[in-house]
Short mmCIF file of C-alpha atoms in Angstrom, two decimals:
data_model
loop_
_atom_site.label_atom_id
_atom_site.label_comp_id
_atom_site.label_asym_id
_atom_site.label_seq_id
_atom_site.Cartn_x
_atom_site.Cartn_y
_atom_site.Cartn_z
CA MET A 293 -62.18 39.90 66.53
CA TRP A 294 -58.90 38.75 67.98
CA ARG A 295 -57.24 41.35 70.19
CA GLY A 296 -53.54 41.81 70.68
CA ASN A 297 -52.14 42.04 74.19
CA SER A 298 -50.11 44.83 75.67
CA PRO A 299 -46.43 44.29 76.36
CA GLY A 300 -47.25 43.70 80.00
CA GLY A 301 -49.62 40.87 79.10
CA ASN A 302 -52.65 42.74 80.49
CA PRO A 303 -55.57 42.38 78.11
CA GLY A 304 -57.25 45.37 79.56
CA ALA A 305 -54.33 47.60 78.77
CA ALA A 306 -54.77 47.08 75.06
CA THR A 307 -55.68 50.02 72.91
CA GLU A 308 -57.39 50.18 69.52
CA GLY A 309 -54.96 49.94 66.56
CA THR A 310 -56.64 52.40 64.29
CA GLY A 311 -54.31 55.14 63.30
CA GLY A 312 -51.31 53.45 65.02
CA GLU A 313 -47.95 52.87 63.29
CA LEU A 314 -47.10 49.46 61.87
CA GLY A 315 -45.66 47.37 64.68
CA GLY A 316 -46.98 49.71 67.32
CA GLN A 317 -49.31 48.75 70.22
CA GLY A 318 -52.95 48.29 69.45
CA ASN A 319 -55.70 45.89 68.57
CA TRP A 320 -56.23 44.54 65.04
CA GLY A 321 -58.00 41.75 63.25
CA LEU A 322 -58.26 39.99 59.89
CA GLU A 323 -60.27 42.84 58.44
CA ASP A 324 -57.25 45.11 58.99
CA ALA A 325 -54.87 42.93 56.83
CA PRO A 326 -55.19 44.98 53.56
CA GLY A 327 -54.27 48.17 55.35
CA LEU A 328 -51.29 46.51 57.01
CA LEU A 329 -50.04 45.21 53.63
CA VAL A 330 -50.29 48.66 52.11
CA ARG A 331 -48.31 50.14 54.98
CA ALA A 332 -45.66 47.41 54.70
CA SER A 333 -45.10 48.22 51.02
CA LEU A 334 -44.37 51.89 51.67
CA PRO A 335 -40.65 52.85 51.14
CA ILE A 336 -38.67 53.17 54.33
CA MET A 337 -36.46 55.97 52.86
CA PRO A 338 -38.07 58.93 51.14
CA ALA A 339 -37.35 59.37 47.41
CA TRP A 340 -34.81 61.94 46.27
CA PRO A 341 -36.17 65.24 45.19
CA SER A 342 -36.38 65.43 41.42
CA PRO A 343 -33.82 68.29 40.94
CA LEU A 344 -31.21 66.43 42.99
CA ALA A 345 -31.65 63.24 40.92
CA SER A 346 -31.26 65.17 37.67
CA SER A 347 -28.06 66.82 38.87
CA ALA A 348 -26.55 63.49 39.93
CA LEU A 349 -27.41 61.89 36.58
CA THR A 350 -25.87 64.82 34.72
CA LEU A 351 -22.66 64.52 36.75
CA LEU A 352 -22.49 60.77 36.08
CA LEU A 353 -22.93 61.20 32.32
CA GLY A 354 -20.28 63.92 32.27
CA ALA A 355 -17.84 61.70 34.13
CA LEU A 356 -18.42 58.81 31.71
CA THR A 357 -17.96 61.09 28.69
CA SER A 358 -14.70 62.46 30.09
CA LEU A 359 -13.45 58.94 30.75
CA PHE A 360 -14.26 57.87 27.18
CA LEU A 361 -12.49 60.89 25.68
CA TRP A 362 -9.44 60.26 27.86
CA TYR A 363 -9.33 56.63 26.71
CA CYS A 364 -9.47 57.67 23.03
CA TYR A 365 -6.67 60.17 23.59
CA ARG A 366 -4.46 57.58 25.28
CA LEU A 367 -5.11 55.04 22.53
CA GLY A 368 -4.14 57.54 19.84
CA SER A 369 -1.04 58.65 21.73
CA GLN A 370 0.17 55.07 22.11
CA ASP A 371 -0.36 54.37 18.42
CA MET A 372 1.59 57.45 17.39
CA GLN A 373 4.47 56.58 19.74
CA ALA A 374 4.63 53.08 18.32
CA LEU A 375 4.58 54.42 14.78
CA GLY A 376 7.38 56.84 15.58
CA ALA A 377 9.47 54.00 16.99
CA GLY A 378 8.78 51.90 13.91
CA SER A 379 9.82 54.76 11.64
CA ARG A 380 13.11 55.21 13.49
CA ALA A 381 13.78 51.49 13.38
CA GLY A 382 13.04 51.39 9.66
CA SER A 383 15.46 54.22 8.96
CA VAL A 384 18.22 52.31 10.74
CA SER A 385 17.57 48.81 9.46
CA GLY A 386 15.73 49.43 6.21
CA GLY A 387 18.61 48.24 4.05
CA PRO A 388 20.58 50.17 1.45
CA ARG A 389 18.78 52.17 -1.13
CA GLY A 390 19.15 51.03 -4.68
CA CYS A 391 17.39 50.00 -7.82
CA SER A 392 14.71 47.40 -8.05
CA GLU A 393 14.06 45.30 -11.09
CA THR A 394 10.60 46.78 -11.36
CA GLY A 395 9.83 50.40 -10.60
CA ARG A 396 11.85 53.53 -9.97
CA PRO A 397 12.97 55.07 -6.70
CA SER A 398 10.71 57.83 -5.50
CA PRO A 399 11.59 60.74 -3.23
CA GLY A 400 11.43 59.79 0.40
CA SER A 401 10.98 56.09 -0.31
CA SER A 402 13.33 53.16 0.10
CA GLY A 403 13.77 52.78 -3.61
CA GLU A 404 10.52 51.13 -4.70
CA PRO A 405 8.06 52.92 -6.93
CA GLY A 406 4.99 54.24 -5.22
CA GLU A 407 5.50 52.37 -1.96
CA GLY A 408 2.49 54.10 -0.49
CA PRO A 409 2.53 56.91 2.04
CA ARG A 410 5.95 57.03 3.61
CA ALA A 411 4.71 58.77 6.73
CA GLU A 412 3.51 56.00 9.01
CA GLY A 413 1.02 58.40 10.59
CA LEU A 414 -0.85 58.57 7.30
CA VAL A 415 -0.78 54.78 7.03
CA SER A 416 -2.25 54.50 10.53
CA ARG A 417 -5.04 56.97 9.70
CA ARG A 418 -5.93 55.04 6.57
CA LEU A 419 -6.08 51.79 8.49
CA ARG A 420 -8.41 53.33 11.07
CA ALA A 421 -10.60 54.69 8.29
CA TYR A 422 -10.78 51.17 6.86
CA ALA A 423 -11.74 49.74 10.27
CA ARG A 424 -14.48 52.35 10.72
CA ARG A 425 -15.89 51.53 7.31
CA TYR A 426 -15.61 47.75 7.66
CA SER A 427 -14.23 46.04 10.77
CA TRP A 428 -11.14 45.28 12.84
CA ALA A 429 -11.86 41.55 12.44
CA GLY A 430 -8.79 39.73 11.15
CA MET A 431 -6.67 42.87 11.29
CA GLY A 432 -4.32 41.82 14.12
CA ARG A 433 -1.23 41.32 11.95
CA VAL A 434 -1.92 44.35 9.78
CA ARG A 435 -2.35 46.55 12.83
CA ARG A 436 0.91 45.30 14.33
CA ALA A 437 2.65 45.87 11.01
CA VAL A 438 1.39 49.45 10.72
CA GLN A 439 2.47 50.11 14.30
CA GLY A 440 5.96 48.86 13.53
CA GLY A 441 5.66 45.51 15.27
CA PRO A 442 9.13 43.95 15.60
CA GLY A 443 10.09 40.73 13.98
CA PRO A 444 12.28 37.98 15.41
CA GLY A 445 15.15 39.23 17.49
CA GLY A 446 13.71 42.70 18.05
CA GLY A 447 13.81 43.77 14.42
CA PRO A 448 12.13 42.76 11.19
CA GLY A 449 13.42 39.82 9.32
CA VAL A 450 15.55 36.75 9.78
CA LEU A 451 19.14 37.29 10.97
CA GLY A 452 19.18 40.76 9.44
CA ILE A 453 18.91 39.56 5.82
CA GLN A 454 15.19 40.23 5.54
CA ARG A 455 14.55 43.93 6.02
CA PRO A 456 11.51 45.23 4.14
CA GLY A 457 11.78 48.96 3.83
CA LEU A 458 8.16 49.90 4.52
CA LEU A 459 5.86 47.14 5.80
CA PHE A 460 6.79 44.00 7.73
CA LEU A 461 3.78 41.72 8.19
CA PRO A 462 4.58 39.51 11.20
CA ASP A 463 4.17 35.74 11.41
CA LEU A 464 4.53 35.10 7.68
CA PRO A 465 6.67 32.09 6.68
CA SER A 466 10.02 33.47 5.58
CA ALA A 467 12.19 31.96 2.85
CA PRO A 468 14.18 33.66 0.08
CA PHE A 469 12.60 31.42 -2.56
CA VAL A 470 8.96 30.33 -2.38
CA PRO A 471 7.84 26.91 -3.66
CA ARG A 472 6.01 26.94 -6.97
CA ASP A 473 3.10 25.04 -5.45
CA ALA A 474 2.34 28.06 -3.24
CA GLN A 475 1.00 29.85 -6.35
CA ARG A 476 0.39 26.90 -8.63
CA HIS A 477 -2.47 28.42 -10.63
CA ASP A 478 -0.69 31.65 -11.44
CA VAL A 479 2.64 29.94 -12.14
CA GLU A 480 1.06 27.50 -14.59
CA LEU A 481 -0.91 30.28 -16.28
CA LEU A 482 2.21 32.42 -16.80
CA GLU A 483 4.25 29.49 -18.05
CA SER A 484 1.51 28.51 -20.50
CA SER A 485 1.48 32.13 -21.71
CA PHE A 486 5.26 32.12 -22.30
CA PRO A 487 5.06 32.13 -26.14
CA ALA A 488 2.59 35.05 -26.22
CA ILE A 489 4.57 37.07 -23.68
CA LEU A 490 7.80 36.44 -25.60
CA ARG A 491 6.12 37.65 -28.82
CA ASP A 492 4.99 40.81 -27.02
CA PHE A 493 8.58 41.47 -25.94
CA GLY A 494 9.78 41.06 -29.50
CA ALA A 495 7.21 43.65 -30.63
CA VAL A 496 8.40 46.30 -28.16
CA SER A 497 12.13 45.42 -28.04
CA TRP A 498 14.93 47.63 -29.37
CA ASP A 499 18.73 47.48 -29.51
CA PHE A 500 19.27 48.80 -25.94
CA SER A 501 22.40 50.55 -27.09
CA GLY A 502 21.72 53.71 -25.15
CA THR A 503 22.79 55.80 -28.12
CA THR A 504 19.27 56.39 -29.39
CA PRO A 505 16.30 57.95 -27.61
CA LEU A 506 14.21 55.61 -25.52
CA PRO A 507 11.33 54.12 -27.51
CA ARG A 508 7.79 54.85 -26.41
CA GLY A 509 6.79 53.08 -23.21
CA TRP A 510 10.29 52.27 -21.95
CA SER A 511 11.38 53.83 -18.66
CA PRO A 512 14.75 55.55 -18.20
CA PRO A 513 17.42 53.09 -17.03
CA LEU A 514 17.32 52.26 -13.33
CA ALA A 515 21.07 51.71 -13.45
CA PRO A 516 23.57 51.38 -16.29
CA GLY A 517 22.35 48.51 -18.45
CA CYS A 518 19.00 48.02 -16.69
CA TYR A 519 15.80 48.82 -18.61
CA GLN A 520 12.12 48.11 -18.10
CA LEU A 521 8.73 48.42 -19.73
CA LEU A 522 5.88 48.28 -17.23
CA LEU A 523 2.30 47.22 -17.80
CA TYR A 524 1.45 47.97 -14.16
CA GLN A 525 3.44 50.46 -12.12
CA ALA A 526 2.79 50.96 -8.40
CA GLY A 527 -0.72 49.56 -8.68
CA ARG A 528 -1.65 51.59 -11.76
CA CYS A 529 -2.34 50.12 -15.17
CA GLN A 530 -0.34 51.66 -18.03
CA PRO A 531 -2.94 51.53 -20.81
CA SER A 532 -0.66 52.26 -23.77
CA ASN A 533 1.82 49.55 -22.80
CA CYS A 534 -0.98 47.06 -22.13
CA ARG A 535 -2.40 47.67 -25.61
CA ARG A 536 1.02 47.02 -27.13
CA CYS A 537 1.39 43.74 -25.19
CA PRO A 538 -2.00 42.00 -25.49
CA GLY A 539 -0.71 38.52 -24.64
CA ALA A 540 1.00 39.66 -21.45
CA TYR A 541 -1.99 41.76 -20.43
CA ARG A 542 -4.36 38.84 -21.00
CA ALA A 543 -2.20 36.68 -18.76
CA LEU A 544 -2.20 39.31 -16.03
CA ARG A 545 -5.97 39.53 -16.14
CA GLY A 546 -6.23 35.80 -15.54
CA LEU A 547 -4.06 35.73 -12.41
CA ARG A 548 -5.74 35.08 -9.07
CA SER A 549 -3.17 36.66 -6.75
CA PHE A 550 -1.79 39.54 -8.83
CA MET A 551 -1.15 42.49 -6.53
CA SER A 552 -2.74 44.98 -8.89
CA ALA A 553 -4.65 47.34 -6.57
CA ASN A 554 -1.97 48.78 -4.27
CA THR A 555 1.32 50.57 -4.63
CA PHE A 556 3.38 47.43 -3.97
CA GLY A 557 2.20 45.85 -7.23
CA ASN A 558 4.14 46.00 -10.50
CA ALA A 559 4.32 43.94 -13.67
CA GLY A 560 6.43 44.25 -16.79
CA PHE A 561 9.57 43.37 -18.72
CA SER A 562 12.99 43.69 -17.08
CA VAL A 563 16.11 43.80 -19.25
CA LEU A 564 19.67 43.45 -17.93
CA LEU A 565 22.54 43.97 -20.36
CA PRO A 566 25.84 42.07 -20.14
CA GLY A 567 28.07 43.49 -17.42
CA ALA A 568 25.19 45.15 -15.57
CA ARG A 569 24.64 44.55 -11.88
CA LEU A 570 22.00 45.57 -9.37
CA GLU A 571 23.58 45.72 -5.93
CA GLY A 572 22.06 44.17 -2.85
CA ARG A 573 18.90 45.73 -1.50
CA CYS A 574 15.60 44.76 0.12
CA GLY A 575 12.10 45.28 -1.22
CA PRO A 576 9.42 47.32 0.56
CA THR A 577 7.33 44.50 2.09
CA ASN A 578 7.22 40.79 2.83
CA ALA A 579 3.50 40.69 1.97
CA ARG A 580 4.30 40.08 -1.69
CA VAL A 581 6.09 37.40 -3.71
CA ARG A 582 7.84 38.44 -6.90
CA CYS A 583 7.37 36.04 -9.79
CA HIS A 584 10.09 35.97 -12.49
CA LEU A 585 9.20 34.31 -15.79
CA GLY A 586 12.40 33.72 -17.77
CA LEU A 587 12.15 34.90 -21.39
CA LYS A 588 15.78 35.11 -22.54
CA ILE A 589 18.41 33.75 -20.17
CA PRO A 590 21.98 33.76 -21.53
CA PRO A 591 24.87 32.15 -19.63
CA GLY A 592 26.45 34.02 -16.73
CA CYS A 593 23.23 35.41 -15.21
CA GLU A 594 22.76 35.08 -11.47
CA LEU A 595 20.22 35.95 -8.81
CA VAL A 596 21.24 35.77 -5.14
CA VAL A 597 18.46 36.16 -2.55
CA GLY A 598 19.20 35.91 1.16
CA GLY A 599 22.61 34.42 0.37
CA GLU A 600 21.11 31.65 -1.79
CA PRO A 601 22.09 31.70 -5.49
CA GLN A 602 19.60 30.77 -8.19
CA CYS A 603 19.27 31.19 -11.91
CA TRP A 604 16.33 31.64 -14.23
CA ALA A 605 15.19 29.20 -16.89
CA GLU A 606 13.43 30.16 -20.08
CA GLY A 607 9.72 29.45 -19.92
CA HIS A 608 9.75 28.75 -16.17
CA CYS A 609 8.78 30.85 -13.16
CA LEU A 610 10.89 31.58 -10.11
CA LEU A 611 9.12 32.86 -6.97
CA VAL A 612 11.22 35.27 -4.90
CA ASP A 613 10.61 37.00 -1.58
CA ASP A 614 12.41 40.21 -2.44
CA SER A 615 12.15 41.55 1.12
CA PHE A 616 15.33 39.50 1.60
CA LEU A 617 18.62 41.10 0.62
CA HIS A 618 19.12 40.29 -3.05
CA THR A 619 21.56 40.95 -5.88
CA VAL A 620 21.13 40.57 -9.65
CA ALA A 621 24.01 40.31 -12.10
CA HIS A 622 24.68 39.55 -15.77
CA ASN A 623 28.25 38.32 -16.01
CA GLY A 624 28.04 37.15 -19.60
CA SER A 625 29.79 38.53 -22.66
CA PRO A 626 28.30 41.17 -24.99
CA GLU A 627 27.71 38.48 -27.60
CA ASP A 628 25.35 36.68 -25.23
CA GLY A 629 22.75 39.42 -25.42
CA PRO A 630 20.51 40.77 -22.64
CA ARG A 631 18.80 38.84 -19.91
CA VAL A 632 15.01 39.33 -20.15
CA VAL A 633 12.43 38.32 -17.55
CA PHE A 634 8.75 39.12 -17.12
CA ILE A 635 8.15 40.15 -13.50
CA VAL A 636 4.80 40.05 -11.70
CA ASP A 637 4.16 40.90 -8.05
CA LEU A 638 1.85 38.37 -6.37
CA TRP A 639 0.39 38.24 -2.88
CA HIS A 640 2.27 36.15 -0.36
CA PRO A 641 0.20 32.94 -0.13
CA ASN A 642 -0.16 33.26 3.66
CA VAL A 643 -1.72 36.75 3.57
CA ALA A 644 -5.43 36.25 4.27
CA GLY A 645 -8.19 37.72 2.13
CA ALA A 646 -9.26 40.23 4.79
CA GLU A 647 -5.64 41.39 5.16
CA ARG A 648 -5.29 41.82 1.39
CA GLN A 649 -8.42 43.95 1.29
CA ALA A 650 -7.16 46.13 4.13
CA LEU A 651 -3.70 46.59 2.56
CA ASP A 652 -5.29 47.45 -0.79
CA PHE A 653 -7.26 50.16 1.01
CA VAL A 654 -4.34 51.50 3.03
CA PHE A 655 -1.82 51.49 0.19
CA ALA A 656 -4.19 52.39 -2.64
CA PRO A 657 -2.57 54.50 -5.37
CA ASP A 658 -3.22 58.19 -4.97
CA PRO A 659 -6.02 59.43 -7.24
#
């Protein structure tokens, strides 16, 4: 057995290593290697007592829980502040209240029928409920819109002529009139259904004199000389009117982008008598495109959207972004008869499928 030497180099001063500490003076050999390895693997610091470890773990979990709750509180507070700012901005720049060509003003709204919950806090809660049920994926623009995200120049719209009263979806292409190719399928379907829709109007039409009671299905006038019969109102089907207008209803059922499941969506006949005028106003959202199918267009009728004048043509569709300031007028003579168009609200072509699903959830008609 090999013997270790003492620090002084004197072999005789060596002592036996049994029972000595690792690294201490003593004699050892190869047969002592397993014991030395066991001693080397022993922890240098003693382990914590079990009660102390449990207390530290409890404190750590409590701190993490408090931090998570604080983060949730801050996130909710910031959302509510942003929504409050958006509400104040909307009340200042929401555009004048007035009549729309489809739908009636409702209390507390900007003049559109059933524009969804006016209180932005309720809109925010519905969006969060949607995200919990599904996902936040693809919801960036919708979330910014619900939180009142500003448009170009610090406010929604282009140069102040586009001011949706309720929901401004950012980063959508903005133009008063939308090209027909943007909704080619639905435009061609409506135009091919022109004869059937015109027959349906003839079946439900009346003299519009205002001296007789309103026939069944017709809404009270939005303004002097402005009447409507709706097949869909604020996202709700009107069964009796749909049964009376089977051709129009069949066309609606065949559309791919009809906004039929939320409170922004309407469809029906709009009648404007000679001399009637709907003053300038803005619609509730830029997420929709309003399609006008001309049925009876006498001379002297005019539509001005965002400062650009246009006119309807019988049997042809005109796509309008009614979130722009717009005015409708019938300047013809009484002998010319009323102007009649069939109006359908379609999704803006640049609103993605996930965004449409989320907006349908958030602005679903009340049960």
